[in-house]
mmCIF file of C-alpha atoms and ligand atoms in Angstrom:
data_model
loop_
_atom_site.group_PDB
_atom_site.id
_atom_site.type_symbol
_atom_site.label_atom_id
_atom_site.label_comp_id
_atom_site.label_asym_id
_atom_site.label_seq_id
_atom_site.Cartn_x
_atom_site.Cartn_y
_atom_site.Cartn_z
ATOM 1 C CA MET A 1 -99.992 -92.935 147.436
ATOM 2 C CA SER A 2 -96.339 -93.853 147.468
ATOM 3 C CA ILE A 3 -93.955 -91.178 148.719
ATOM 4 C CA LEU A 4 -91.898 -91.802 145.583
ATOM 5 C CA LYS A 5 -94.698 -90.412 143.402
ATOM 6 C CA ILE A 6 -94.878 -87.031 145.156
ATOM 7 C CA GLU A 7 -93.850 -84.090 142.968
ATOM 8 C CA PRO A 8 -91.895 -81.879 142.954
ATOM 9 C CA PHE A 9 -88.726 -83.722 143.958
ATOM 10 C CA GLY A 10 -88.009 -81.519 146.991
ATOM 11 C CA GLU A 11 -91.455 -82.308 148.438
ATOM 12 C CA ARG A 12 -90.825 -86.012 147.943
ATOM 13 C CA LEU A 13 -87.596 -85.837 149.952
ATOM 14 C CA ILE A 14 -89.309 -83.858 152.694
ATOM 15 C CA ALA A 15 -92.051 -86.505 152.888
ATOM 16 C CA MET A 16 -89.371 -89.200 153.251
ATOM 17 C CA ARG A 17 -87.529 -87.285 155.943
ATOM 18 C CA ARG A 18 -90.775 -86.693 157.854
ATOM 19 C CA HIS A 19 -91.752 -90.348 157.638
ATOM 20 C CA LEU A 20 -88.375 -91.346 159.085
ATOM 21 C CA HIS A 21 -88.560 -88.559 161.657
ATOM 22 C CA ALA A 22 -91.933 -89.750 162.953
ATOM 23 C CA ASN A 23 -90.672 -93.334 163.272
ATOM 24 C CA PRO A 24 -87.222 -93.208 164.895
ATOM 25 C CA GLU A 25 -85.429 -96.359 166.024
ATOM 26 C CA LEU A 26 -82.385 -96.758 168.243
ATOM 27 C CA SER A 27 -79.015 -98.175 167.196
ATOM 28 C CA HIS A 28 -79.122 -101.897 166.272
ATOM 29 C CA GLU A 29 -82.959 -101.798 166.316
ATOM 30 C CA GLU A 30 -83.536 -100.079 162.955
ATOM 31 C CA PHE A 31 -85.804 -102.849 161.614
ATOM 32 C CA GLU A 32 -88.725 -100.692 160.449
ATOM 33 C CA THR A 33 -86.333 -98.079 159.078
ATOM 34 C CA THR A 34 -84.485 -100.784 157.161
ATOM 35 C CA ALA A 35 -87.767 -102.140 155.768
ATOM 36 C CA THR A 36 -88.836 -98.633 154.725
ATOM 37 C CA ILE A 37 -85.563 -97.920 152.923
ATOM 38 C CA ARG A 38 -85.720 -101.306 151.183
ATOM 39 C CA ARG A 39 -89.285 -100.575 150.084
ATOM 40 C CA TRP A 40 -88.346 -97.182 148.652
ATOM 41 C CA LEU A 41 -85.360 -98.684 146.844
ATOM 42 C CA SER A 42 -87.463 -101.505 145.395
ATOM 43 C CA GLU A 43 -90.219 -99.126 144.266
ATOM 44 C CA ALA A 44 -87.562 -97.148 142.401
ATOM 45 C CA ASN A 45 -86.062 -100.355 140.900
ATOM 46 C CA ILE A 46 -82.763 -99.665 142.627
ATOM 47 C CA ARG A 47 -80.639 -102.776 143.094
ATOM 48 C CA ILE A 48 -80.284 -103.927 146.695
ATOM 49 C CA ALA A 49 -76.871 -105.490 147.224
ATOM 50 C CA ASP A 50 -76.578 -108.648 149.240
ATOM 51 C CA PHE A 51 -74.378 -108.032 152.270
ATOM 52 C CA PRO A 52 -75.044 -109.712 155.620
ATOM 53 C CA LEU A 53 -76.422 -106.925 157.839
ATOM 54 C CA ARG A 54 -79.102 -107.335 160.555
ATOM 55 C CA THR A 55 -80.180 -103.735 160.105
ATOM 56 C CA GLY A 56 -79.122 -101.275 157.433
ATOM 57 C CA VAL A 57 -79.176 -101.671 153.667
ATOM 58 C CA VAL A 58 -76.630 -101.537 150.870
ATOM 59 C CA ALA A 59 -77.836 -100.523 147.424
ATOM 60 C CA GLU A 60 -76.124 -99.922 144.096
ATOM 61 C CA VAL A 61 -76.705 -97.757 141.076
ATOM 62 C CA GLY A 62 -74.703 -98.069 137.846
ATOM 63 C CA GLY A 63 -71.984 -100.521 136.889
ATOM 64 C CA SER A 64 -73.237 -101.586 133.437
ATOM 65 C CA LEU A 65 -70.222 -99.847 131.830
ATOM 66 C CA GLY A 66 -67.757 -101.293 134.334
ATOM 67 C CA GLY A 67 -65.602 -98.677 136.026
ATOM 68 C CA PRO A 68 -64.730 -97.995 139.662
ATOM 69 C CA VAL A 69 -66.962 -98.283 142.730
ATOM 70 C CA ILE A 70 -67.497 -95.376 145.091
ATOM 71 C CA ALA A 71 -69.659 -95.272 148.222
ATOM 72 C CA ILE A 72 -72.052 -92.791 149.751
ATOM 73 C CA ARG A 73 -72.882 -93.391 153.377
ATOM 74 C CA ALA A 74 -75.938 -92.255 155.309
ATOM 75 C CA ASP A 75 -76.528 -93.179 158.954
ATOM 76 C CA ILE A 76 -80.096 -94.222 159.834
ATOM 77 C CA ASP A 77 -80.366 -94.523 163.630
ATOM 78 C CA ALA A 78 -81.947 -92.251 166.243
ATOM 79 C CA LEU A 79 -81.237 -91.350 169.869
ATOM 80 C CA PRO A 80 -82.845 -92.091 173.247
ATOM 81 C CA VAL A 81 -84.149 -88.523 173.551
ATOM 82 C CA GLN A 82 -87.767 -87.460 174.251
ATOM 83 C CA GLU A 83 -88.682 -85.085 171.443
ATOM 84 C CA GLU A 84 -89.791 -81.555 172.359
ATOM 85 C CA THR A 85 -90.152 -79.916 168.948
ATOM 86 C CA GLY A 86 -93.955 -79.906 168.838
ATOM 87 C CA LEU A 87 -93.722 -80.606 165.079
ATOM 88 C CA PRO A 88 -96.752 -82.213 163.408
ATOM 89 C CA PHE A 89 -94.489 -85.089 162.302
ATOM 90 C CA ALA A 90 -92.752 -85.450 165.697
ATOM 91 C CA SER A 91 -91.626 -88.852 166.927
ATOM 92 C CA LEU A 92 -94.368 -91.417 167.483
ATOM 93 C CA ASN A 93 -91.944 -93.542 169.492
ATOM 94 C CA LYS A 94 -91.763 -92.389 173.094
ATOM 95 C CA GLY A 95 -88.279 -91.550 174.308
ATOM 96 C CA LYS A 96 -86.767 -91.915 170.825
ATOM 97 C CA MET A 97 -85.934 -89.121 168.461
ATOM 98 C CA HIS A 98 -83.980 -88.307 165.332
ATOM 99 C CA ALA A 99 -82.167 -85.644 167.361
ATOM 100 C CA CYS A 100 -79.015 -85.809 165.239
ATOM 101 C CA GLY A 101 -80.743 -85.491 161.870
ATOM 102 C CA HIS A 102 -79.933 -88.964 160.559
ATOM 103 C CA ASP A 103 -83.449 -88.868 159.043
ATOM 104 C CA PHE A 104 -82.167 -85.951 156.939
ATOM 105 C CA HIS A 105 -79.037 -87.888 155.916
ATOM 106 C CA THR A 106 -81.072 -90.939 154.898
ATOM 107 C CA ALA A 107 -83.537 -88.871 152.845
ATOM 108 C CA ALA A 108 -80.675 -86.968 151.177
ATOM 109 C CA ALA A 109 -78.915 -90.207 150.196
ATOM 110 C CA MET A 110 -82.199 -91.712 148.951
ATOM 111 C CA GLY A 111 -82.643 -88.572 146.859
ATOM 112 C CA ALA A 112 -79.161 -88.958 145.393
ATOM 113 C CA ALA A 113 -79.919 -92.588 144.564
ATOM 114 C CA LEU A 114 -83.142 -91.573 142.773
ATOM 115 C CA LEU A 115 -81.310 -88.898 140.770
ATOM 116 C CA LEU A 116 -78.489 -91.250 139.786
ATOM 117 C CA LYS A 117 -80.979 -93.978 138.868
ATOM 118 C CA LYS A 118 -82.314 -91.690 136.126
ATOM 119 C CA LYS A 119 -78.929 -91.686 134.396
ATOM 120 C CA GLU A 120 -77.821 -95.134 135.462
ATOM 121 C CA SER A 121 -76.909 -96.329 131.970
ATOM 122 C CA GLU A 122 -74.418 -93.457 131.512
ATOM 123 C CA LEU A 123 -72.680 -93.778 134.879
ATOM 124 C CA PRO A 124 -68.951 -94.490 134.430
ATOM 125 C CA GLY A 125 -68.918 -96.784 137.460
ATOM 126 C CA THR A 126 -70.955 -97.950 140.436
ATOM 127 C CA VAL A 127 -72.295 -95.847 143.284
ATOM 128 C CA ARG A 128 -72.832 -97.981 146.371
ATOM 129 C CA PHE A 129 -75.146 -96.542 148.996
ATOM 130 C CA LEU A 130 -74.435 -97.586 152.568
ATOM 131 C CA PHE A 131 -77.504 -96.991 154.735
ATOM 132 C CA GLN A 132 -75.622 -97.612 157.945
ATOM 133 C CA PRO A 133 -77.082 -98.633 161.308
ATOM 134 C CA ALA A 134 -75.810 -97.835 164.818
ATOM 135 C CA GLU A 135 -73.734 -94.712 164.226
ATOM 136 C CA GLU A 136 -74.713 -93.360 167.642
ATOM 137 C CA LYS A 137 -73.118 -96.400 169.267
ATOM 138 C CA ALA A 138 -70.082 -96.051 166.969
ATOM 139 C CA LYS A 139 -70.567 -99.688 165.932
ATOM 140 C CA GLY A 140 -72.376 -99.567 162.590
ATOM 141 C CA ALA A 141 -69.481 -98.581 160.349
ATOM 142 C CA GLN A 142 -67.464 -101.541 161.583
ATOM 143 C CA GLN A 143 -70.445 -103.838 160.938
ATOM 144 C CA VAL A 144 -70.746 -102.529 157.399
ATOM 145 C CA ILE A 145 -67.001 -103.009 156.845
ATOM 146 C CA ALA A 146 -67.191 -106.544 158.295
ATOM 147 C CA SER A 147 -70.064 -107.333 155.894
ATOM 148 C CA GLY A 148 -67.665 -106.742 152.997
ATOM 149 C CA ALA A 149 -69.574 -103.753 151.620
ATOM 150 C CA LEU A 150 -66.466 -101.553 151.522
ATOM 151 C CA LYS A 151 -64.430 -104.026 149.438
ATOM 152 C CA GLY A 152 -63.349 -102.540 146.139
ATOM 153 C CA VAL A 153 -64.602 -99.054 147.072
ATOM 154 C CA LYS A 154 -62.159 -96.454 145.737
ATOM 155 C CA ALA A 155 -63.581 -93.438 147.563
ATOM 156 C CA ILE A 156 -66.270 -92.880 150.186
ATOM 157 C CA PHE A 157 -68.355 -89.813 150.977
ATOM 158 C CA GLY A 158 -70.592 -88.970 153.900
ATOM 159 C CA LEU A 159 -72.349 -85.915 155.181
ATOM 160 C CA HIS A 160 -73.695 -84.482 158.391
ATOM 161 C CA ASN A 161 -76.185 -81.685 158.798
ATOM 162 C CA LYS A 162 -74.731 -78.649 160.584
ATOM 163 C CA PRO A 163 -77.148 -76.444 162.530
ATOM 164 C CA ASP A 164 -74.761 -73.483 162.734
ATOM 165 C CA LEU A 165 -74.216 -73.216 158.961
ATOM 166 C CA PRO A 166 -76.845 -71.460 156.815
ATOM 167 C CA VAL A 167 -78.832 -73.328 154.161
ATOM 168 C CA GLY A 168 -76.954 -73.225 150.861
ATOM 169 C CA THR A 169 -73.532 -73.626 152.439
ATOM 170 C CA ILE A 170 -71.334 -76.692 152.591
ATOM 171 C CA GLY A 171 -68.512 -77.114 155.092
ATOM 172 C CA ILE A 172 -65.554 -78.846 153.453
ATOM 173 C CA LYS A 173 -62.075 -79.148 154.900
ATOM 174 C CA GLY A 174 -59.111 -81.466 154.409
ATOM 175 C CA GLY A 175 -57.542 -83.065 157.511
ATOM 176 C CA PRO A 176 -59.256 -83.705 160.849
ATOM 177 C CA ILE A 177 -62.904 -82.682 160.973
ATOM 178 C CA MET A 178 -64.349 -84.721 163.858
ATOM 179 C CA ALA A 179 -62.654 -85.976 166.981
ATOM 180 C CA ALA A 180 -61.494 -89.314 168.298
ATOM 181 C CA ALA A 181 -64.097 -90.098 170.961
ATOM 182 C CA ASP A 182 -62.868 -92.393 173.721
ATOM 183 C CA GLY A 183 -64.800 -93.275 176.843
ATOM 184 C CA PHE A 184 -63.276 -94.076 180.222
ATOM 185 C CA VAL A 185 -64.307 -95.709 183.482
ATOM 186 C CA ILE A 186 -62.262 -95.161 186.639
ATOM 187 C CA GLU A 187 -62.824 -97.444 189.628
ATOM 188 C CA VAL A 188 -61.426 -96.170 192.903
ATOM 189 C CA HIS A 189 -61.068 -98.869 195.566
ATOM 190 C CA GLY A 190 -60.999 -97.582 199.135
ATOM 191 C CA ARG A 191 -62.204 -99.030 202.431
ATOM 192 C CA GLY A 192 -65.595 -98.377 203.933
ATOM 193 C CA SER A 193 -66.154 -97.149 207.470
ATOM 194 C CA HIS A 194 -68.463 -95.130 209.712
ATOM 195 C CA ALA A 195 -68.699 -91.552 208.487
ATOM 196 C CA ALA A 196 -67.669 -90.341 211.937
ATOM 197 C CA ILE A 197 -64.632 -92.639 212.074
ATOM 198 C CA PRO A 198 -62.878 -91.819 208.753
ATOM 199 C CA GLU A 199 -59.481 -92.875 210.114
ATOM 200 C CA ALA A 200 -60.728 -96.475 210.039
ATOM 201 C CA GLY A 201 -61.463 -96.273 206.320
ATOM 202 C CA LEU A 202 -59.960 -95.065 203.033
ATOM 203 C CA ASP A 203 -62.439 -92.612 201.554
ATOM 204 C CA PRO A 204 -62.851 -93.096 197.768
ATOM 205 C CA ILE A 205 -64.936 -89.915 197.478
ATOM 206 C CA ILE A 206 -62.049 -87.656 198.544
ATOM 207 C CA VAL A 207 -59.815 -89.504 196.075
ATOM 208 C CA SER A 208 -62.390 -89.072 193.273
ATOM 209 C CA ALA A 209 -62.671 -85.352 193.917
ATOM 210 C CA HIS A 210 -58.890 -84.937 193.616
ATOM 211 C CA ILE A 211 -58.818 -87.049 190.458
ATOM 212 C CA VAL A 212 -61.570 -84.990 188.765
ATOM 213 C CA THR A 213 -59.729 -81.755 189.501
ATOM 214 C CA ALA A 214 -56.270 -83.013 188.561
ATOM 215 C CA LEU A 215 -57.444 -84.517 185.256
ATOM 216 C CA GLN A 216 -58.357 -81.017 184.105
ATOM 217 C CA SER A 217 -54.699 -80.013 184.354
ATOM 218 C CA ILE A 218 -53.820 -82.374 181.478
ATOM 219 C CA VAL A 219 -55.436 -80.169 178.844
ATOM 220 C CA SER A 220 -53.904 -76.979 180.255
ATOM 221 C CA ARG A 221 -50.418 -78.359 181.086
ATOM 222 C CA ASN A 222 -49.707 -81.357 178.844
ATOM 223 C CA VAL A 223 -51.463 -80.421 175.596
ATOM 224 C CA GLY A 224 -50.010 -77.652 173.454
ATOM 225 C CA ALA A 225 -52.074 -74.492 173.216
ATOM 226 C CA LEU A 226 -52.532 -75.006 169.457
ATOM 227 C CA ASP A 227 -53.624 -78.639 169.850
ATOM 228 C CA SER A 228 -57.071 -79.729 171.030
ATOM 229 C CA ALA A 229 -58.330 -82.074 173.708
ATOM 230 C CA VAL A 230 -61.367 -82.266 175.965
ATOM 231 C CA ILE A 231 -61.679 -84.363 179.105
ATOM 232 C CA SER A 232 -65.131 -84.476 180.686
ATOM 233 C CA VAL A 233 -66.003 -86.524 183.739
ATOM 234 C CA THR A 234 -69.733 -86.993 183.250
ATOM 235 C CA ARG A 235 -70.792 -89.397 185.990
ATOM 236 C CA ILE A 236 -69.673 -90.132 189.539
ATOM 237 C CA GLN A 237 -71.275 -92.935 191.478
ATOM 238 C CA SER A 238 -70.498 -93.800 195.073
ATOM 239 C CA GLY A 239 -72.062 -94.338 198.446
ATOM 240 C CA THR A 240 -75.381 -95.477 199.855
ATOM 241 C CA ALA A 241 -76.015 -93.381 202.978
ATOM 242 C CA TRP A 242 -75.170 -90.041 204.610
ATOM 243 C CA ASN A 243 -73.363 -91.661 207.505
ATOM 244 C CA VAL A 244 -71.326 -94.331 205.717
ATOM 245 C CA ILE A 245 -67.996 -93.887 203.964
ATOM 246 C CA PRO A 246 -68.271 -96.176 200.918
ATOM 247 C CA ASP A 247 -65.566 -98.551 199.772
ATOM 248 C CA LYS A 248 -65.724 -97.746 196.080
ATOM 249 C CA ALA A 249 -66.351 -94.926 193.619
ATOM 250 C CA VAL A 250 -66.855 -95.147 189.858
ATOM 251 C CA LEU A 251 -66.253 -92.233 187.517
ATOM 252 C CA ASP A 252 -67.168 -92.191 183.816
ATOM 253 C CA GLY A 253 -66.457 -89.719 181.096
ATOM 254 C CA THR A 254 -65.022 -89.056 177.702
ATOM 255 C CA LEU A 255 -61.792 -87.916 176.067
ATOM 256 C CA ARG A 256 -61.877 -86.114 172.703
ATOM 257 C CA THR A 257 -58.782 -85.459 170.559
ATOM 258 C CA PHE A 258 -57.870 -84.914 166.905
ATOM 259 C CA ASP A 259 -54.201 -85.865 166.811
ATOM 260 C CA PRO A 260 -53.182 -89.480 167.574
ATOM 261 C CA ARG A 261 -50.024 -88.235 169.342
ATOM 262 C CA VAL A 262 -52.096 -85.984 171.598
ATOM 263 C CA ARG A 263 -54.500 -88.846 172.232
ATOM 264 C CA LYS A 264 -51.640 -91.126 173.297
ATOM 265 C CA ARG A 265 -50.004 -88.511 175.508
ATOM 266 C CA VAL A 266 -53.276 -87.557 177.229
ATOM 267 C CA ARG A 267 -54.034 -91.192 177.956
ATOM 268 C CA GLU A 268 -50.568 -91.702 179.467
ATOM 269 C CA ARG A 269 -50.916 -88.659 181.716
ATOM 270 C CA PHE A 270 -54.482 -89.673 182.584
ATOM 271 C CA GLU A 271 -53.352 -93.064 183.875
ATOM 272 C CA GLN A 272 -50.374 -91.604 185.751
ATOM 273 C CA ILE A 273 -52.570 -89.037 187.502
ATOM 274 C CA VAL A 274 -55.239 -91.553 188.483
ATOM 275 C CA ALA A 275 -52.699 -94.060 189.796
ATOM 276 C CA GLY A 276 -50.627 -91.370 191.529
ATOM 277 C CA ILE A 277 -53.550 -89.755 193.330
ATOM 278 C CA ALA A 278 -55.058 -93.077 194.357
ATOM 279 C CA GLY A 279 -51.654 -94.128 195.712
ATOM 280 C CA ALA A 280 -51.151 -90.846 197.570
ATOM 281 C CA PHE A 281 -54.350 -91.578 199.515
ATOM 282 C CA GLU A 282 -53.407 -95.243 200.125
ATOM 283 C CA THR A 283 -56.123 -96.457 197.760
ATOM 284 C CA SER A 284 -55.930 -98.054 194.336
ATOM 285 C CA ALA A 285 -57.676 -97.235 191.076
ATOM 286 C CA GLU A 286 -58.120 -98.816 187.665
ATOM 287 C CA VAL A 287 -58.749 -97.073 184.392
ATOM 288 C CA SER A 288 -60.551 -98.873 181.559
ATOM 289 C CA TRP A 289 -60.804 -97.274 178.154
ATOM 290 C CA ILE A 290 -63.770 -97.695 175.861
ATOM 291 C CA GLU A 291 -62.136 -97.330 172.479
ATOM 292 C CA GLY A 292 -64.193 -94.969 170.358
ATOM 293 C CA PRO A 293 -63.749 -94.134 166.705
ATOM 294 C CA PRO A 294 -60.523 -92.367 165.767
ATOM 295 C CA ALA A 295 -60.655 -88.819 164.423
ATOM 296 C CA VAL A 296 -62.330 -88.307 161.035
ATOM 297 C CA ARG A 297 -59.446 -87.270 158.751
ATOM 298 C CA ASN A 298 -60.455 -86.000 155.346
ATOM 299 C CA ASP A 299 -58.364 -86.556 152.244
ATOM 300 C CA ALA A 300 -57.078 -83.168 151.042
ATOM 301 C CA GLY A 301 -57.439 -84.076 147.351
ATOM 302 C CA TRP A 302 -61.086 -85.110 147.734
ATOM 303 C CA ALA A 303 -61.764 -81.972 149.793
ATOM 304 C CA GLU A 304 -60.488 -79.896 146.894
ATOM 305 C CA ARG A 305 -62.433 -81.804 144.226
ATOM 306 C CA ALA A 306 -65.644 -81.888 146.278
ATOM 307 C CA SER A 307 -65.397 -78.113 146.771
ATOM 308 C CA ARG A 308 -65.310 -77.627 143.000
ATOM 309 C CA THR A 309 -68.424 -79.810 142.601
ATOM 310 C CA ALA A 310 -70.234 -77.692 145.210
ATOM 311 C CA GLU A 311 -69.276 -74.443 143.507
ATOM 312 C CA LYS A 312 -70.545 -75.770 140.163
ATOM 313 C CA LEU A 313 -73.959 -76.252 141.815
ATOM 314 C CA GLY A 314 -73.917 -72.732 143.220
ATOM 315 C CA LEU A 315 -73.405 -73.832 146.817
ATOM 316 C CA ARG A 316 -71.154 -71.729 148.998
ATOM 317 C CA VAL A 317 -68.178 -73.665 150.376
ATOM 318 C CA VAL A 318 -67.012 -72.613 153.830
ATOM 319 C CA PRO A 319 -64.127 -73.989 155.897
ATOM 320 C CA PRO A 320 -65.911 -75.445 158.926
ATOM 321 C CA ALA A 321 -64.544 -75.470 162.448
ATOM 322 C CA PRO A 322 -63.803 -79.090 163.326
ATOM 323 C CA SER A 323 -66.264 -80.648 165.784
ATOM 324 C CA LEU A 324 -65.154 -82.470 168.946
ATOM 325 C CA ALA A 325 -68.089 -84.829 168.538
ATOM 326 C CA GLY A 326 -67.190 -88.340 167.354
ATOM 327 C CA GLU A 327 -68.272 -90.015 164.104
ATOM 328 C CA ASP A 328 -67.790 -93.638 163.174
ATOM 329 C CA PHE A 329 -67.292 -92.567 159.538
ATOM 330 C CA ALA A 330 -63.668 -92.428 160.737
ATOM 331 C CA PHE A 331 -63.500 -96.227 160.417
ATOM 332 C CA TYR A 332 -64.244 -96.065 156.677
ATOM 333 C CA LEU A 333 -61.562 -93.432 156.156
ATOM 334 C CA LYS A 334 -59.019 -95.746 157.762
ATOM 335 C CA GLU A 335 -59.770 -98.234 154.964
ATOM 336 C CA THR A 336 -60.296 -95.998 151.961
ATOM 337 C CA PRO A 337 -59.799 -92.312 151.136
ATOM 338 C CA GLY A 338 -62.770 -90.006 151.069
ATOM 339 C CA LEU A 339 -64.525 -87.070 152.583
ATOM 340 C CA PHE A 340 -66.933 -86.258 155.389
ATOM 341 C CA LEU A 341 -68.628 -82.920 154.877
ATOM 342 C CA PHE A 342 -71.123 -80.661 156.591
ATOM 343 C CA ILE A 343 -74.358 -79.415 155.002
ATOM 344 C CA GLY A 344 -75.750 -76.161 156.375
ATOM 345 C CA THR A 345 -79.221 -76.779 157.887
ATOM 346 C CA ASP A 346 -79.577 -73.625 159.959
ATOM 347 C CA GLY A 347 -81.116 -75.396 162.955
ATOM 348 C CA PRO A 348 -82.442 -73.813 166.136
ATOM 349 C CA HIS A 349 -80.394 -76.150 168.364
ATOM 350 C CA GLU A 350 -77.239 -78.229 168.339
ATOM 351 C CA TRP A 351 -77.150 -81.978 167.693
ATOM 352 C CA HIS A 352 -78.841 -84.202 170.305
ATOM 353 C CA HIS A 353 -81.030 -81.390 171.708
ATOM 354 C CA PRO A 354 -84.693 -82.436 172.331
ATOM 355 C CA ALA A 355 -85.863 -79.557 170.097
ATOM 356 C CA PHE A 356 -83.254 -80.221 167.385
ATOM 357 C CA ASP A 357 -84.537 -79.603 163.863
ATOM 358 C CA VAL A 358 -83.237 -78.999 160.347
ATOM 359 C CA ASP A 359 -84.303 -76.542 157.675
ATOM 360 C CA GLU A 360 -85.758 -78.919 155.111
ATOM 361 C CA ARG A 361 -84.931 -76.573 152.250
ATOM 362 C CA ALA A 362 -81.419 -78.042 152.500
ATOM 363 C CA LEU A 363 -82.658 -81.514 151.507
ATOM 364 C CA GLU A 364 -83.048 -81.104 147.768
ATOM 365 C CA HIS A 365 -79.650 -79.551 147.176
ATOM 366 C CA SER A 366 -78.035 -82.107 149.500
ATOM 367 C CA ALA A 367 -79.397 -84.876 147.291
ATOM 368 C CA SER A 368 -78.355 -83.067 144.098
ATOM 369 C CA TYR A 369 -74.929 -82.413 145.531
ATOM 370 C CA LEU A 370 -74.337 -86.028 146.552
ATOM 371 C CA ALA A 371 -75.406 -87.189 143.088
ATOM 372 C CA ALA A 372 -73.144 -84.657 141.361
ATOM 373 C CA LEU A 373 -70.249 -85.535 143.666
ATOM 374 C CA ALA A 374 -70.696 -89.225 142.839
ATOM 375 C CA VAL A 375 -70.598 -88.559 139.097
ATOM 376 C CA ASP A 376 -67.568 -86.249 139.398
ATOM 377 C CA ALA A 377 -65.770 -88.755 141.606
ATOM 378 C CA LEU A 378 -66.378 -91.624 139.180
ATOM 379 C CA GLN A 379 -65.110 -89.490 136.300
ATOM 380 C CA GLN A 380 -61.988 -88.523 138.204
ATOM 381 C CA LEU A 381 -61.041 -92.024 139.340
HETATM 382 NI NI1 NI B 1 -75.068 -87.648 163.924
#
C-alpha cells in the first residue's frame, strides 16, 4: 500500500519520516531520497518543476490564479554517523544516519504540499517546495539558487527541528538565528630534526601549542562581551615518531559568529596571531579559510507575521536562543527575505548525536503550520 493512502494524516507523515529515516543518504548522494520524494509528489499529482538538479526536487502547488511565488525549503540529506537509537526503523545504511532530523523536515514539507494540494484552485499564488540536497556540506542551497529555482520567489520559509523545545512550541525570532560557520586550516612550517637535537630544527609542535592557546584570547579580548564568537581548533596533525621533530603541523577548526563586523575582526586578529607567533619562533604559517554560510538573519516583518499564523493554530511561540550551528538557508536569505524557524521536537539529544531522535507528534502540526504560513504569506504579499 502506498504511504500516501495511510490514514489518519499524522500517521501518514510518520510513515514517510520513518521511510526516510531508515534510508539515509549523504550530501550529494541523495538519489534514492530524491526518487522517493518524486514518487510521493507524482502519486499526489503535485507538479514537479523542471530545474537542473542532480539530487533534490522542486515542486509547485497553485498558480492557476496568478499571484506571487513563495518558497518552502526542506533539506533532505543525512550525516556520516552510525546510528545508536535502537529504533525499529533505524538506519539500514551503515555509518549513515538522519542525525539532524532532515527526515522530519522533508516529511513536514511533504505534508504541507499535500494539504495545499487539496485547496490548490483557491491559492492566491504559487508555493514552490525546495527539497534541497547537501545542507550538511553547506553546498545545496547554492546549487538550488544556481538552478534558478529561487527566481521570482518573494519570500522563503524553512524550519529546523529543535530538541530543547517542547512539542507544540515554535521558536521564531527576527534577526540572527544561526551563525556564520567558517572553517580554517593553519599550516605551520618548521624544520625537522632529531628529537634530542632541537636546536638544529624549528619545532612546529611548540608553535602550534602557542597558537591554539593564543587564539582563545580573541574571543575574550577582541570580541565585546555582548557579542558572540566561538573558535574551536578541532584537529592537530603532526609528526611520525617519538624521536623525530617534524617539519610541519596542520591545525583545523571552525569559527562561528553572528555579526559580519565581528566575523571580520576575528579573522583579522586570527591571522595576526598566527603570523606573529610563527614569526616569534622563526617559523612561518599560512591560514586558509573555508568560507561557510553567513549567519541566518531573519526578516523582522516575516517573524512577526509568522508568529501570528502560529498563534492562530494554537501553537506557542517562544523566542529561541540563537544557535551557533551553521545553516546554508542563510544563502537564500541573502537573495530574498524570509524566515527560518524552529519547531519544538523535544528530543533526547542534540543535533548530530548518534541517538538523536524527534518526537513525531510534532510532524502533523509542522505540516499544518507550513501550509497555513504559505497561505497567509501569499495573502499578505
Ligand atoms: Ni540540520
